Amino acid sequence: MAVDYIVIVVYLAGMLAMGWWGMRRAKSKSEFLVAGRRLGPAMYSGTMAAIVLGGASTIGGVGLGYQYGLSGAWMVVTIGLGILALSVFFSARIARLKVYTVSEMLDLRYGGRAGVISGVVMWAYTLMLAVTSTIAYATIFDVLFDVNRTLAIILGGTIVVAYSTLGGMWSITLTDMVQFVVKTIGVLLLLLPIAVVKAGGFGAMKDALPTSYFDPLGIGGETIFTYVLIYTFGMLIGQDIWQRVFTAGSDRTARWGGTVAGTYCLVYAVAGAVIGTAARVLYPKLGSPDDAFATIVKDELPVGVRGLVLAAALAAVMSTSSGALIACATVANNDIWSRLRGAGRQKGDEAHDEVKGNRVFILAMGVAVIAISIALNDVVEALTVAYNLLVGGLLVPILGGLLWKRGTAAGALAAVAAGGVAVVGLMAGYGILANEPVYYGLLISLVAYVAVSLATRPTDEAHLAVWRERLAGRGAAGGAAETAPEPVPAPQ
């Protein structure tokens, strides 16, 4: 394992080095939180793909393939569909708003009364997303170094917190690009063909497994529908995803770069399911489907290649973890703390160096994430609660604000409150992992939004005019002129 250890140590050292380099570039709030809003197509596509394809998509995607066959790809497919929908229909408008958080968008659209509640919901979601990603280090480091769970979480979490705190979004973007390349080589170009060959090829796989393993809908229609509601719609409104959209240097970059990232997700989804199916042929009696990835890597790959593929898994987890961490800290600072202390947004905000304050919040949230990760056991339930609250409470007011002129601030607040309360109550009745809470919670949120909006006075036309100006890219956050610099040229 010596060669594998060297590969991993070099990879981790490189992550820290990029954090240090990113610190030299992050000299303003815009540079620190959204990479100066000037990423070119290549960097934007890589970082967007990296943030959405985390441990759940890699280790979990292979596990679903092990359990259900090719239809196990659906979870990651719905993630890719969400990125495609966001990129084609909404990303250009979102990028033009020149905001930092989803709650700021709601304030702009509805008049400043929906931000705090939506901020708390978004903070809970991003916190649990960061926690579940951090816990995944335990699995990877156990395979690598045979260390206990707590030490693995502290080791992996500390590295991510360090480079995220140092350079903010610049560090995360640079590390995400490396992670994107490592994942592509490790999972798509190495593990996928090796796994299929070791299993005897597709013909042997079909002979060894039931026909249901090769049924595209074998996982079940209801499960696929639930994935669409949670993951496709979740991609449309998550702070971690929007914060990457805010980094785009132009409308074209946001639209086409995101389309490339979404297409990549679809390929990655199929690859994970095929690897899991091959693992089922090789190891038909594993204790847990989620053990399939680590087992096939450990037993079937040659020295050096094994280290690179494990680095790919580590890259997948780190990219999601760092993206969720900066999103969590951004929401905590901009949407909750600044409002509670009455600071609000100051005129000429972009002229102020607020890097230190945001850096402190990333560090504080990082420590909290590591502590919760060590204490928490049932991460699936925790993440389910977070996604249900996100979709049930925020999907309707966010998309309604973008698509329906008649939506009002009172309607948005009613949708958040009714949807959130309904989801919590229904989870208590049906069970946290049941599908009904998000189905009915989303419906209740929609009814509340439409009914209350129609029953209250329309949003002031002058306010809507300002909103339309911002959507068209003719306004700037905080009343300060902020023009988007030229995009960073794509690497040749």
mmCIF file of C-alpha atoms in Angstrom, residues 59-420:
data_model
loop_
_atom_site.group_PDB
_atom_site.id
_atom_site.type_symbol
_atom_site.label_atom_id
_atom_site.label_comp_id
_atom_site.label_asym_id
_atom_site.label_seq_id
_atom_site.Cartn_x
_atom_site.Cartn_y
_atom_site.Cartn_z
ATOM 1 C CA ILE A 59 -20.024 5.578 -3.163
ATOM 2 C CA GLY A 60 -23.837 5.725 -2.968
ATOM 3 C CA GLY A 61 -24.257 5.535 -6.745
ATOM 4 C CA VAL A 62 -22.128 2.385 -6.930
ATOM 5 C CA GLY A 63 -24.099 0.993 -3.974
ATOM 6 C CA LEU A 64 -27.397 1.546 -5.791
ATOM 7 C CA GLY A 65 -25.957 -0.186 -8.835
ATOM 8 C CA TYR A 66 -24.982 -3.113 -6.626
ATOM 9 C CA GLN A 67 -28.500 -3.281 -5.194
ATOM 10 C CA TYR A 68 -30.653 -2.552 -8.272
ATOM 11 C CA GLY A 69 -28.418 -2.795 -11.328
ATOM 12 C CA LEU A 70 -28.465 -0.215 -14.114
ATOM 13 C CA SER A 71 -31.582 1.481 -12.716
ATOM 14 C CA GLY A 72 -29.455 2.443 -9.715
ATOM 15 C CA ALA A 73 -28.220 5.298 -11.914
ATOM 16 C CA TRP A 74 -31.474 7.201 -11.406
ATOM 17 C CA MET A 75 -30.434 9.080 -8.278
ATOM 18 C CA VAL A 76 -27.440 10.677 -9.996
ATOM 19 C CA VAL A 77 -29.398 11.031 -13.264
ATOM 20 C CA THR A 78 -31.964 13.218 -11.486
ATOM 21 C CA ILE A 79 -29.112 15.338 -10.114
ATOM 22 C CA GLY A 80 -27.833 15.804 -13.662
ATOM 23 C CA LEU A 81 -31.324 16.671 -14.905
ATOM 24 C CA GLY A 82 -31.600 19.306 -12.182
ATOM 25 C CA ILE A 83 -28.320 20.920 -13.251
ATOM 26 C CA LEU A 84 -29.432 20.863 -16.889
ATOM 27 C CA ALA A 85 -32.782 22.494 -16.050
ATOM 28 C CA LEU A 86 -31.107 25.118 -13.857
ATOM 29 C CA SER A 87 -28.538 25.916 -16.541
ATOM 30 C CA VAL A 88 -30.926 26.130 -19.497
ATOM 31 C CA PHE A 89 -33.863 27.937 -17.884
ATOM 32 C CA PHE A 90 -32.637 29.912 -14.860
ATOM 33 C CA SER A 91 -28.859 30.264 -14.562
ATOM 34 C CA ALA A 92 -28.430 33.376 -16.716
ATOM 35 C CA ARG A 93 -31.081 35.294 -14.781
ATOM 36 C CA ILE A 94 -29.710 34.116 -11.443
ATOM 37 C CA ALA A 95 -26.158 35.162 -12.335
ATOM 38 C CA ARG A 96 -27.328 38.649 -13.408
ATOM 39 C CA LEU A 97 -28.812 39.370 -9.973
ATOM 40 C CA LYS A 98 -25.289 39.828 -8.515
ATOM 41 C CA VAL A 99 -26.308 38.547 -5.075
ATOM 42 C CA TYR A 100 -24.550 36.126 -2.737
ATOM 43 C CA THR A 101 -27.401 33.984 -1.386
ATOM 44 C CA VAL A 102 -30.809 32.597 -2.317
ATOM 45 C CA SER A 103 -32.362 34.610 0.525
ATOM 46 C CA GLU A 104 -31.013 37.844 -0.959
ATOM 47 C CA MET A 105 -32.793 36.926 -4.172
ATOM 48 C CA LEU A 106 -36.037 36.478 -2.223
ATOM 49 C CA ASP A 107 -35.524 39.863 -0.563
ATOM 50 C CA LEU A 108 -35.023 41.525 -3.928
ATOM 51 C CA ARG A 109 -38.120 39.921 -5.394
ATOM 52 C CA TYR A 110 -40.520 40.233 -2.473
ATOM 53 C CA GLY A 111 -39.302 43.289 -0.593
ATOM 54 C CA GLY A 112 -37.057 42.151 2.227
ATOM 55 C CA ARG A 113 -39.432 40.141 4.415
ATOM 56 C CA ALA A 114 -38.741 36.568 3.380
ATOM 57 C CA GLY A 115 -34.996 36.439 3.908
ATOM 58 C CA VAL A 116 -34.545 35.464 7.548
ATOM 59 C CA ILE A 117 -36.915 32.486 7.575
ATOM 60 C CA SER A 118 -35.634 31.206 4.243
ATOM 61 C CA GLY A 119 -32.086 31.754 5.491
ATOM 62 C CA VAL A 120 -32.639 29.520 8.505
ATOM 63 C CA VAL A 121 -34.090 26.741 6.315
ATOM 64 C CA MET A 122 -31.226 27.047 3.806
ATOM 65 C CA TRP A 123 -28.642 27.088 6.608
ATOM 66 C CA ALA A 124 -30.040 23.850 8.064
ATOM 67 C CA TYR A 125 -29.903 22.216 4.632
ATOM 68 C CA THR A 126 -26.322 23.268 3.845
ATOM 69 C CA LEU A 127 -25.163 22.335 7.355
ATOM 70 C CA MET A 128 -26.515 18.793 7.071
ATOM 71 C CA LEU A 129 -25.136 18.465 3.541
ATOM 72 C CA ALA A 130 -21.691 19.374 4.857
ATOM 73 C CA VAL A 131 -22.093 16.955 7.789
ATOM 74 C CA THR A 132 -23.054 13.983 5.631
ATOM 75 C CA SER A 133 -20.146 14.661 3.280
ATOM 76 C CA THR A 134 -17.738 14.924 6.196
ATOM 77 C CA ILE A 135 -18.912 11.620 7.684
ATOM 78 C CA ALA A 136 -18.041 9.926 4.388
ATOM 79 C CA TYR A 137 -14.354 10.492 5.169
ATOM 80 C CA ALA A 138 -14.660 7.752 7.777
ATOM 81 C CA THR A 139 -15.343 5.132 5.092
ATOM 82 C CA ILE A 140 -12.535 6.253 2.788
ATOM 83 C CA PHE A 141 -9.844 6.730 5.431
ATOM 84 C CA ASP A 142 -10.777 3.404 6.993
ATOM 85 C CA VAL A 143 -9.941 1.717 3.679
ATOM 86 C CA LEU A 144 -6.791 3.792 3.252
ATOM 87 C CA PHE A 145 -5.211 3.885 6.669
ATOM 88 C CA ASP A 146 -7.355 1.658 8.898
ATOM 89 C CA VAL A 147 -8.035 4.534 11.317
ATOM 90 C CA ASN A 148 -11.061 4.863 13.577
ATOM 91 C CA ARG A 149 -14.130 6.856 12.625
ATOM 92 C CA THR A 150 -13.472 9.932 14.775
ATOM 93 C CA LEU A 151 -9.885 10.375 13.630
ATOM 94 C CA ALA A 152 -10.908 9.934 9.991
ATOM 95 C CA ILE A 153 -13.567 12.647 10.275
ATOM 96 C CA ILE A 154 -11.155 15.027 12.009
ATOM 97 C CA LEU A 155 -8.422 14.396 9.414
ATOM 98 C CA GLY A 156 -10.601 14.828 6.332
ATOM 99 C CA GLY A 157 -12.675 17.642 7.811
ATOM 100 C CA THR A 158 -9.636 19.617 8.934
ATOM 101 C CA ILE A 159 -8.099 19.595 5.453
ATOM 102 C CA VAL A 160 -11.335 20.841 3.849
ATOM 103 C CA VAL A 161 -11.869 23.513 6.528
ATOM 104 C CA ALA A 162 -8.257 24.651 6.142
ATOM 105 C CA TYR A 163 -8.255 25.271 2.396
ATOM 106 C CA SER A 164 -11.820 26.644 2.411
ATOM 107 C CA THR A 165 -11.007 29.100 5.198
ATOM 108 C CA LEU A 166 -7.780 30.246 3.578
ATOM 109 C CA GLY A 167 -8.980 31.108 0.103
ATOM 110 C CA GLY A 168 -12.754 30.837 0.077
ATOM 111 C CA MET A 169 -14.328 30.207 -3.316
ATOM 112 C CA TRP A 170 -11.045 30.686 -5.192
ATOM 113 C CA SER A 171 -9.424 27.860 -3.233
ATOM 114 C CA ILE A 172 -12.519 25.693 -3.593
ATOM 115 C CA THR A 173 -12.690 26.344 -7.345
ATOM 116 C CA LEU A 174 -9.052 25.409 -7.844
ATOM 117 C CA THR A 175 -9.319 22.276 -5.727
ATOM 118 C CA ASP A 176 -12.585 21.368 -7.462
ATOM 119 C CA MET A 177 -10.854 21.482 -10.842
ATOM 120 C CA VAL A 178 -8.214 19.048 -9.604
ATOM 121 C CA GLN A 179 -10.921 16.901 -8.017
ATOM 122 C CA PHE A 180 -12.906 16.908 -11.272
ATOM 123 C CA VAL A 181 -9.881 15.630 -13.211
ATOM 124 C CA VAL A 182 -9.053 13.025 -10.562
ATOM 125 C CA LYS A 183 -12.670 11.768 -10.506
ATOM 126 C CA THR A 184 -12.794 11.553 -14.287
ATOM 127 C CA ILE A 185 -9.577 9.553 -14.499
ATOM 128 C CA GLY A 186 -10.155 7.450 -11.404
ATOM 129 C CA VAL A 187 -13.827 6.513 -11.864
ATOM 130 C CA LEU A 188 -14.588 6.814 -15.582
ATOM 131 C CA LEU A 189 -11.283 5.916 -17.213
ATOM 132 C CA LEU A 190 -9.887 3.380 -14.719
ATOM 133 C CA LEU A 191 -12.424 1.837 -12.346
ATOM 134 C CA LEU A 192 -15.267 1.484 -14.890
ATOM 135 C CA PRO A 193 -13.418 -0.553 -17.548
ATOM 136 C CA ILE A 194 -11.452 -2.561 -14.981
ATOM 137 C CA ALA A 195 -14.635 -3.500 -13.087
ATOM 138 C CA VAL A 196 -16.404 -4.620 -16.280
ATOM 139 C CA VAL A 197 -13.407 -6.676 -17.415
ATOM 140 C CA LYS A 198 -13.001 -8.303 -13.986
ATOM 141 C CA ALA A 199 -16.708 -9.249 -14.051
ATOM 142 C CA GLY A 200 -16.218 -10.993 -17.399
ATOM 143 C CA GLY A 201 -17.739 -8.348 -19.658
ATOM 144 C CA PHE A 202 -21.371 -7.343 -20.181
ATOM 145 C CA GLY A 203 -22.347 -10.737 -21.537
ATOM 146 C CA ALA A 204 -21.128 -12.532 -18.433
ATOM 147 C CA MET A 205 -22.788 -9.939 -16.217
ATOM 148 C CA LYS A 206 -26.147 -10.522 -17.930
ATOM 149 C CA ASP A 207 -25.767 -14.280 -17.541
ATOM 150 C CA ALA A 208 -24.903 -14.017 -13.834
ATOM 151 C CA LEU A 209 -27.633 -11.610 -12.711
ATOM 152 C CA PRO A 210 -31.452 -11.478 -12.877
ATOM 153 C CA THR A 211 -32.957 -9.600 -15.810
ATOM 154 C CA SER A 212 -34.247 -6.937 -13.395
ATOM 155 C CA TYR A 213 -30.648 -5.709 -13.049
ATOM 156 C CA PHE A 214 -30.773 -4.549 -16.666
ATOM 157 C CA ASP A 215 -34.263 -3.013 -16.546
ATOM 158 C CA PRO A 216 -33.935 0.815 -16.775
ATOM 159 C CA LEU A 217 -36.962 1.201 -14.464
ATOM 160 C CA GLY A 218 -36.134 -1.672 -12.133
ATOM 161 C CA ILE A 219 -35.685 0.577 -9.112
ATOM 162 C CA GLY A 220 -39.387 1.500 -9.256
ATOM 163 C CA GLY A 221 -41.421 4.403 -10.635
ATOM 164 C CA GLU A 222 -42.259 5.841 -7.210
ATOM 165 C CA THR A 223 -38.593 5.911 -6.226
ATOM 166 C CA ILE A 224 -37.666 7.678 -9.460
ATOM 167 C CA PHE A 225 -40.440 10.243 -8.923
ATOM 168 C CA THR A 226 -39.212 10.898 -5.393
ATOM 169 C CA TYR A 227 -35.658 11.360 -6.668
ATOM 170 C CA VAL A 228 -36.951 13.939 -9.144
ATOM 171 C CA LEU A 229 -38.776 15.870 -6.422
ATOM 172 C CA ILE A 230 -35.876 15.837 -3.995
ATOM 173 C CA TYR A 231 -32.771 15.994 -6.176
ATOM 174 C CA THR A 232 -33.860 17.592 -9.459
ATOM 175 C CA PHE A 233 -35.818 20.328 -7.701
ATOM 176 C CA GLY A 234 -33.183 20.514 -4.949
ATOM 177 C CA MET A 235 -30.561 21.361 -7.582
ATOM 178 C CA LEU A 236 -32.751 24.252 -8.745
ATOM 179 C CA ILE A 237 -32.790 26.028 -5.388
ATOM 180 C CA GLY A 238 -29.843 24.912 -3.218
ATOM 181 C CA GLN A 239 -27.489 27.642 -1.956
ATOM 182 C CA ASP A 240 -24.463 25.442 -2.662
ATOM 183 C CA ILE A 241 -25.506 25.237 -6.332
ATOM 184 C CA TRP A 242 -26.539 28.872 -6.722
ATOM 185 C CA GLN A 243 -23.269 30.040 -5.225
ATOM 186 C CA ARG A 244 -21.497 28.296 -8.115
ATOM 187 C CA VAL A 245 -23.833 29.972 -10.610
ATOM 188 C CA PHE A 246 -22.825 33.317 -9.099
ATOM 189 C CA THR A 247 -19.192 32.610 -10.089
ATOM 190 C CA ALA A 248 -19.957 32.568 -13.840
ATOM 191 C CA GLY A 249 -18.265 35.302 -15.842
ATOM 192 C CA SER A 250 -21.138 35.656 -18.327
ATOM 193 C CA ASP A 251 -24.639 34.452 -19.181
ATOM 194 C CA ARG A 252 -23.170 32.154 -21.819
ATOM 195 C CA THR A 253 -20.800 30.583 -19.306
ATOM 196 C CA ALA A 254 -23.617 29.950 -16.829
ATOM 197 C CA ARG A 255 -25.860 28.399 -19.464
ATOM 198 C CA TRP A 256 -23.468 26.324 -21.562
ATOM 199 C CA GLY A 257 -20.944 25.539 -18.850
ATOM 200 C CA GLY A 258 -23.757 24.240 -16.675
ATOM 201 C CA THR A 259 -25.149 22.207 -19.561
ATOM 202 C CA VAL A 260 -21.781 20.496 -19.956
ATOM 203 C CA ALA A 261 -21.669 19.796 -16.213
ATOM 204 C CA GLY A 262 -25.198 18.341 -16.244
ATOM 205 C CA THR A 263 -24.357 16.091 -19.190
ATOM 206 C CA TYR A 264 -21.229 14.904 -17.382
ATOM 207 C CA CYS A 265 -23.423 13.979 -14.401
ATOM 208 C CA LEU A 266 -25.528 11.717 -16.634
ATOM 209 C CA VAL A 267 -22.411 9.885 -17.819
ATOM 210 C CA TYR A 268 -21.137 9.594 -14.242
ATOM 211 C CA ALA A 269 -24.508 8.174 -13.162
ATOM 212 C CA VAL A 270 -24.394 5.352 -15.695
ATOM 213 C CA ALA A 271 -20.749 4.616 -14.850
ATOM 214 C CA GLY A 272 -21.526 4.250 -11.134
ATOM 215 C CA ALA A 273 -24.433 1.905 -11.806
ATOM 216 C CA VAL A 274 -22.343 -0.277 -14.144
ATOM 217 C CA ILE A 275 -19.514 -0.472 -11.579
ATOM 218 C CA GLY A 276 -22.021 -1.486 -8.905
ATOM 219 C CA THR A 277 -23.525 -4.125 -11.194
ATOM 220 C CA ALA A 278 -20.047 -5.548 -11.856
ATOM 221 C CA ALA A 279 -19.388 -5.591 -8.114
ATOM 222 C CA ARG A 280 -22.584 -7.636 -7.628
ATOM 223 C CA VAL A 281 -21.192 -10.296 -9.973
ATOM 224 C CA LEU A 282 -17.824 -10.340 -8.194
ATOM 225 C CA TYR A 283 -19.124 -10.085 -4.608
ATOM 226 C CA PRO A 284 -22.733 -11.304 -4.449
ATOM 227 C CA LYS A 285 -22.956 -11.401 -0.634
ATOM 228 C CA LEU A 286 -21.620 -8.106 0.690
ATOM 229 C CA GLY A 287 -23.022 -7.003 4.039
ATOM 230 C CA SER A 288 -24.072 -3.574 2.704
ATOM 231 C CA PRO A 289 -24.458 -2.203 -0.842
ATOM 232 C CA ASP A 290 -22.405 0.835 0.194
ATOM 233 C CA ASP A 291 -19.417 -1.478 0.748
ATOM 234 C CA ALA A 292 -19.321 -2.280 -2.985
ATOM 235 C CA PHE A 293 -17.129 0.674 -3.984
ATOM 236 C CA ALA A 294 -14.463 0.165 -1.319
ATOM 237 C CA THR A 295 -14.424 -3.618 -1.820
ATOM 238 C CA ILE A 296 -13.927 -3.593 -5.586
ATOM 239 C CA VAL A 297 -11.269 -0.891 -5.307
ATOM 240 C CA LYS A 298 -9.377 -2.682 -2.559
ATOM 241 C CA ASP A 299 -9.481 -6.175 -4.075
ATOM 242 C CA GLU A 300 -9.445 -5.715 -7.843
ATOM 243 C CA LEU A 301 -7.239 -2.728 -8.660
ATOM 244 C CA PRO A 302 -3.441 -2.790 -8.971
ATOM 245 C CA VAL A 303 -1.138 -0.798 -6.714
ATOM 246 C CA GLY A 304 -1.003 2.894 -7.646
ATOM 247 C CA VAL A 305 -4.254 2.700 -9.589
ATOM 248 C CA ARG A 306 -5.969 1.815 -6.325
ATOM 249 C CA GLY A 307 -4.518 4.938 -4.709
ATOM 250 C CA LEU A 308 -5.695 7.112 -7.587
ATOM 251 C CA VAL A 309 -9.234 5.711 -7.489
ATOM 252 C CA LEU A 310 -9.420 6.170 -3.726
ATOM 253 C CA ALA A 311 -8.170 9.710 -4.285
ATOM 254 C CA ALA A 312 -11.077 10.072 -6.743
ATOM 255 C CA ALA A 313 -13.523 9.018 -4.029
ATOM 256 C CA LEU A 314 -11.854 11.424 -1.629
ATOM 257 C CA ALA A 315 -12.095 14.151 -4.284
ATOM 258 C CA ALA A 316 -15.822 13.516 -4.699
ATOM 259 C CA VAL A 317 -16.433 13.851 -0.985
ATOM 260 C CA MET A 318 -14.192 16.899 -0.557
ATOM 261 C CA SER A 319 -15.773 18.839 -3.413
ATOM 262 C CA THR A 320 -19.273 18.486 -1.996
ATOM 263 C CA SER A 321 -18.090 19.064 1.566
ATOM 264 C CA SER A 322 -16.216 22.281 0.757
ATOM 265 C CA GLY A 323 -19.058 23.620 -1.397
ATOM 266 C CA ALA A 324 -21.628 22.939 1.315
ATOM 267 C CA LEU A 325 -19.336 24.462 3.954
ATOM 268 C CA ILE A 326 -18.857 27.802 2.188
ATOM 269 C CA ALA A 327 -22.580 27.896 1.376
ATOM 270 C CA CYS A 328 -23.451 27.242 5.032
ATOM 271 C CA ALA A 329 -21.071 29.957 6.238
ATOM 272 C CA THR A 330 -22.287 32.464 3.629
ATOM 273 C CA VAL A 331 -25.916 31.970 4.660
ATOM 274 C CA ALA A 332 -25.064 32.097 8.381
ATOM 275 C CA ASN A 333 -23.157 35.358 7.989
ATOM 276 C CA ASN A 334 -25.137 37.212 5.310
ATOM 277 C CA ASP A 335 -28.695 35.995 5.916
ATOM 278 C CA ILE A 336 -28.824 35.324 9.653
ATOM 279 C CA TRP A 337 -26.065 36.988 11.658
ATOM 280 C CA SER A 338 -25.964 40.315 9.783
ATOM 281 C CA ARG A 339 -29.755 40.617 10.074
ATOM 282 C CA LEU A 340 -29.855 39.694 13.747
ATOM 283 C CA ARG A 341 -27.272 42.342 14.607
ATOM 284 C CA GLY A 342 -29.083 44.819 12.386
ATOM 285 C CA ALA A 343 -26.186 45.411 10.034
ATOM 286 C CA GLY A 344 -27.973 44.680 6.785
ATOM 287 C CA ARG A 345 -26.285 45.440 3.527
ATOM 288 C CA GLN A 346 -24.231 48.613 3.468
ATOM 289 C CA LYS A 347 -23.936 50.981 0.564
ATOM 290 C CA GLY A 348 -20.789 50.367 -1.406
ATOM 291 C CA ASP A 349 -20.606 46.857 -0.014
ATOM 292 C CA GLU A 350 -18.187 45.684 -2.681
ATOM 293 C CA ALA A 351 -15.680 48.340 -1.651
ATOM 294 C CA HIS A 352 -15.360 46.857 1.827
ATOM 295 C CA ASP A 353 -12.934 44.083 2.595
ATOM 296 C CA GLU A 354 -15.196 41.604 4.397
ATOM 297 C CA VAL A 355 -12.958 38.623 3.845
ATOM 298 C CA LYS A 356 -11.956 38.312 7.485
ATOM 299 C CA GLY A 357 -15.539 38.070 8.743
ATOM 300 C CA ASN A 358 -16.502 35.445 6.183
ATOM 301 C CA ARG A 359 -13.305 33.533 6.899
ATOM 302 C CA VAL A 360 -14.217 33.431 10.601
ATOM 303 C CA PHE A 361 -17.662 32.062 9.745
ATOM 304 C CA ILE A 362 -16.223 29.314 7.536
ATOM 305 C CA LEU A 363 -13.889 28.297 10.350
ATOM 306 C CA ALA A 364 -16.699 28.339 12.928
ATOM 307 C CA MET A 365 -19.099 26.395 10.704
ATOM 308 C CA GLY A 366 -16.306 23.959 9.859
ATOM 309 C CA VAL A 367 -15.632 23.201 13.503
ATOM 310 C CA ALA A 368 -19.368 22.745 14.074
ATOM 311 C CA VAL A 369 -19.638 20.395 11.078
ATOM 312 C CA ILE A 370 -16.769 18.228 12.343
ATOM 313 C CA ALA A 371 -18.268 18.078 15.857
ATOM 314 C CA ILE A 372 -21.757 17.162 14.579
ATOM 315 C CA SER A 373 -20.270 14.582 12.212
ATOM 316 C CA ILE A 374 -18.536 12.846 15.092
ATOM 317 C CA ALA A 375 -21.687 12.849 17.241
ATOM 318 C CA LEU A 376 -24.235 11.931 14.559
ATOM 319 C CA ASN A 377 -24.921 8.379 13.471
ATOM 320 C CA ASP A 378 -28.037 8.308 11.268
ATOM 321 C CA VAL A 379 -26.983 10.715 8.520
ATOM 322 C CA VAL A 380 -29.549 9.468 6.004
ATOM 323 C CA GLU A 381 -32.409 10.643 8.198
ATOM 324 C CA ALA A 382 -30.716 13.969 8.893
ATOM 325 C CA LEU A 383 -30.130 14.675 5.209
ATOM 326 C CA THR A 384 -33.685 13.592 4.356
ATOM 327 C CA VAL A 385 -35.046 16.127 6.840
ATOM 328 C CA ALA A 386 -32.880 18.839 5.320
ATOM 329 C CA TYR A 387 -33.896 18.060 1.706
ATOM 330 C CA ASN A 388 -37.582 17.782 2.637
ATOM 331 C CA LEU A 389 -37.482 21.187 4.331
ATOM 332 C CA LEU A 390 -35.580 22.699 1.417
ATOM 333 C CA VAL A 391 -37.939 21.453 -1.286
ATOM 334 C CA GLY A 392 -41.152 21.603 0.756
ATOM 335 C CA GLY A 393 -40.503 25.083 2.124
ATOM 336 C CA LEU A 394 -38.458 26.968 -0.470
ATOM 337 C CA LEU A 395 -39.078 25.539 -3.941
ATOM 338 C CA VAL A 396 -42.424 27.268 -4.491
ATOM 339 C CA PRO A 397 -41.500 30.827 -3.361
ATOM 340 C CA ILE A 398 -38.175 30.714 -5.247
ATOM 341 C CA LEU A 399 -39.515 29.453 -8.567
ATOM 342 C CA GLY A 400 -42.703 31.467 -8.068
ATOM 343 C CA GLY A 401 -40.620 34.608 -7.669
ATOM 344 C CA LEU A 402 -38.789 33.900 -10.908
ATOM 345 C CA LEU A 403 -41.836 32.867 -12.933
ATOM 346 C CA TRP A 404 -45.000 34.513 -11.515
ATOM 347 C CA LYS A 405 -45.385 38.284 -11.336
ATOM 348 C CA ARG A 406 -48.426 38.090 -9.029
ATOM 349 C CA GLY A 407 -46.548 36.356 -6.188
ATOM 350 C CA THR A 408 -46.288 38.534 -3.056
ATOM 351 C CA ALA A 409 -44.139 38.689 0.065
ATOM 352 C CA ALA A 410 -47.059 37.453 2.188
ATOM 353 C CA GLY A 411 -47.549 34.546 -0.213
ATOM 354 C CA ALA A 412 -43.846 33.661 -0.037
ATOM 355 C CA LEU A 413 -43.836 33.709 3.770
ATOM 356 C CA ALA A 414 -47.003 31.615 3.857
ATOM 357 C CA ALA A 415 -45.454 29.084 1.466
ATOM 358 C CA VAL A 416 -42.267 28.758 3.536
ATOM 359 C CA ALA A 417 -44.169 28.458 6.820
ATOM 360 C CA ALA A 418 -46.951 26.158 5.586
ATOM 361 C CA GLY A 419 -44.619 23.926 3.588
ATOM 362 C CA GLY A 420 -42.051 23.691 6.382
#
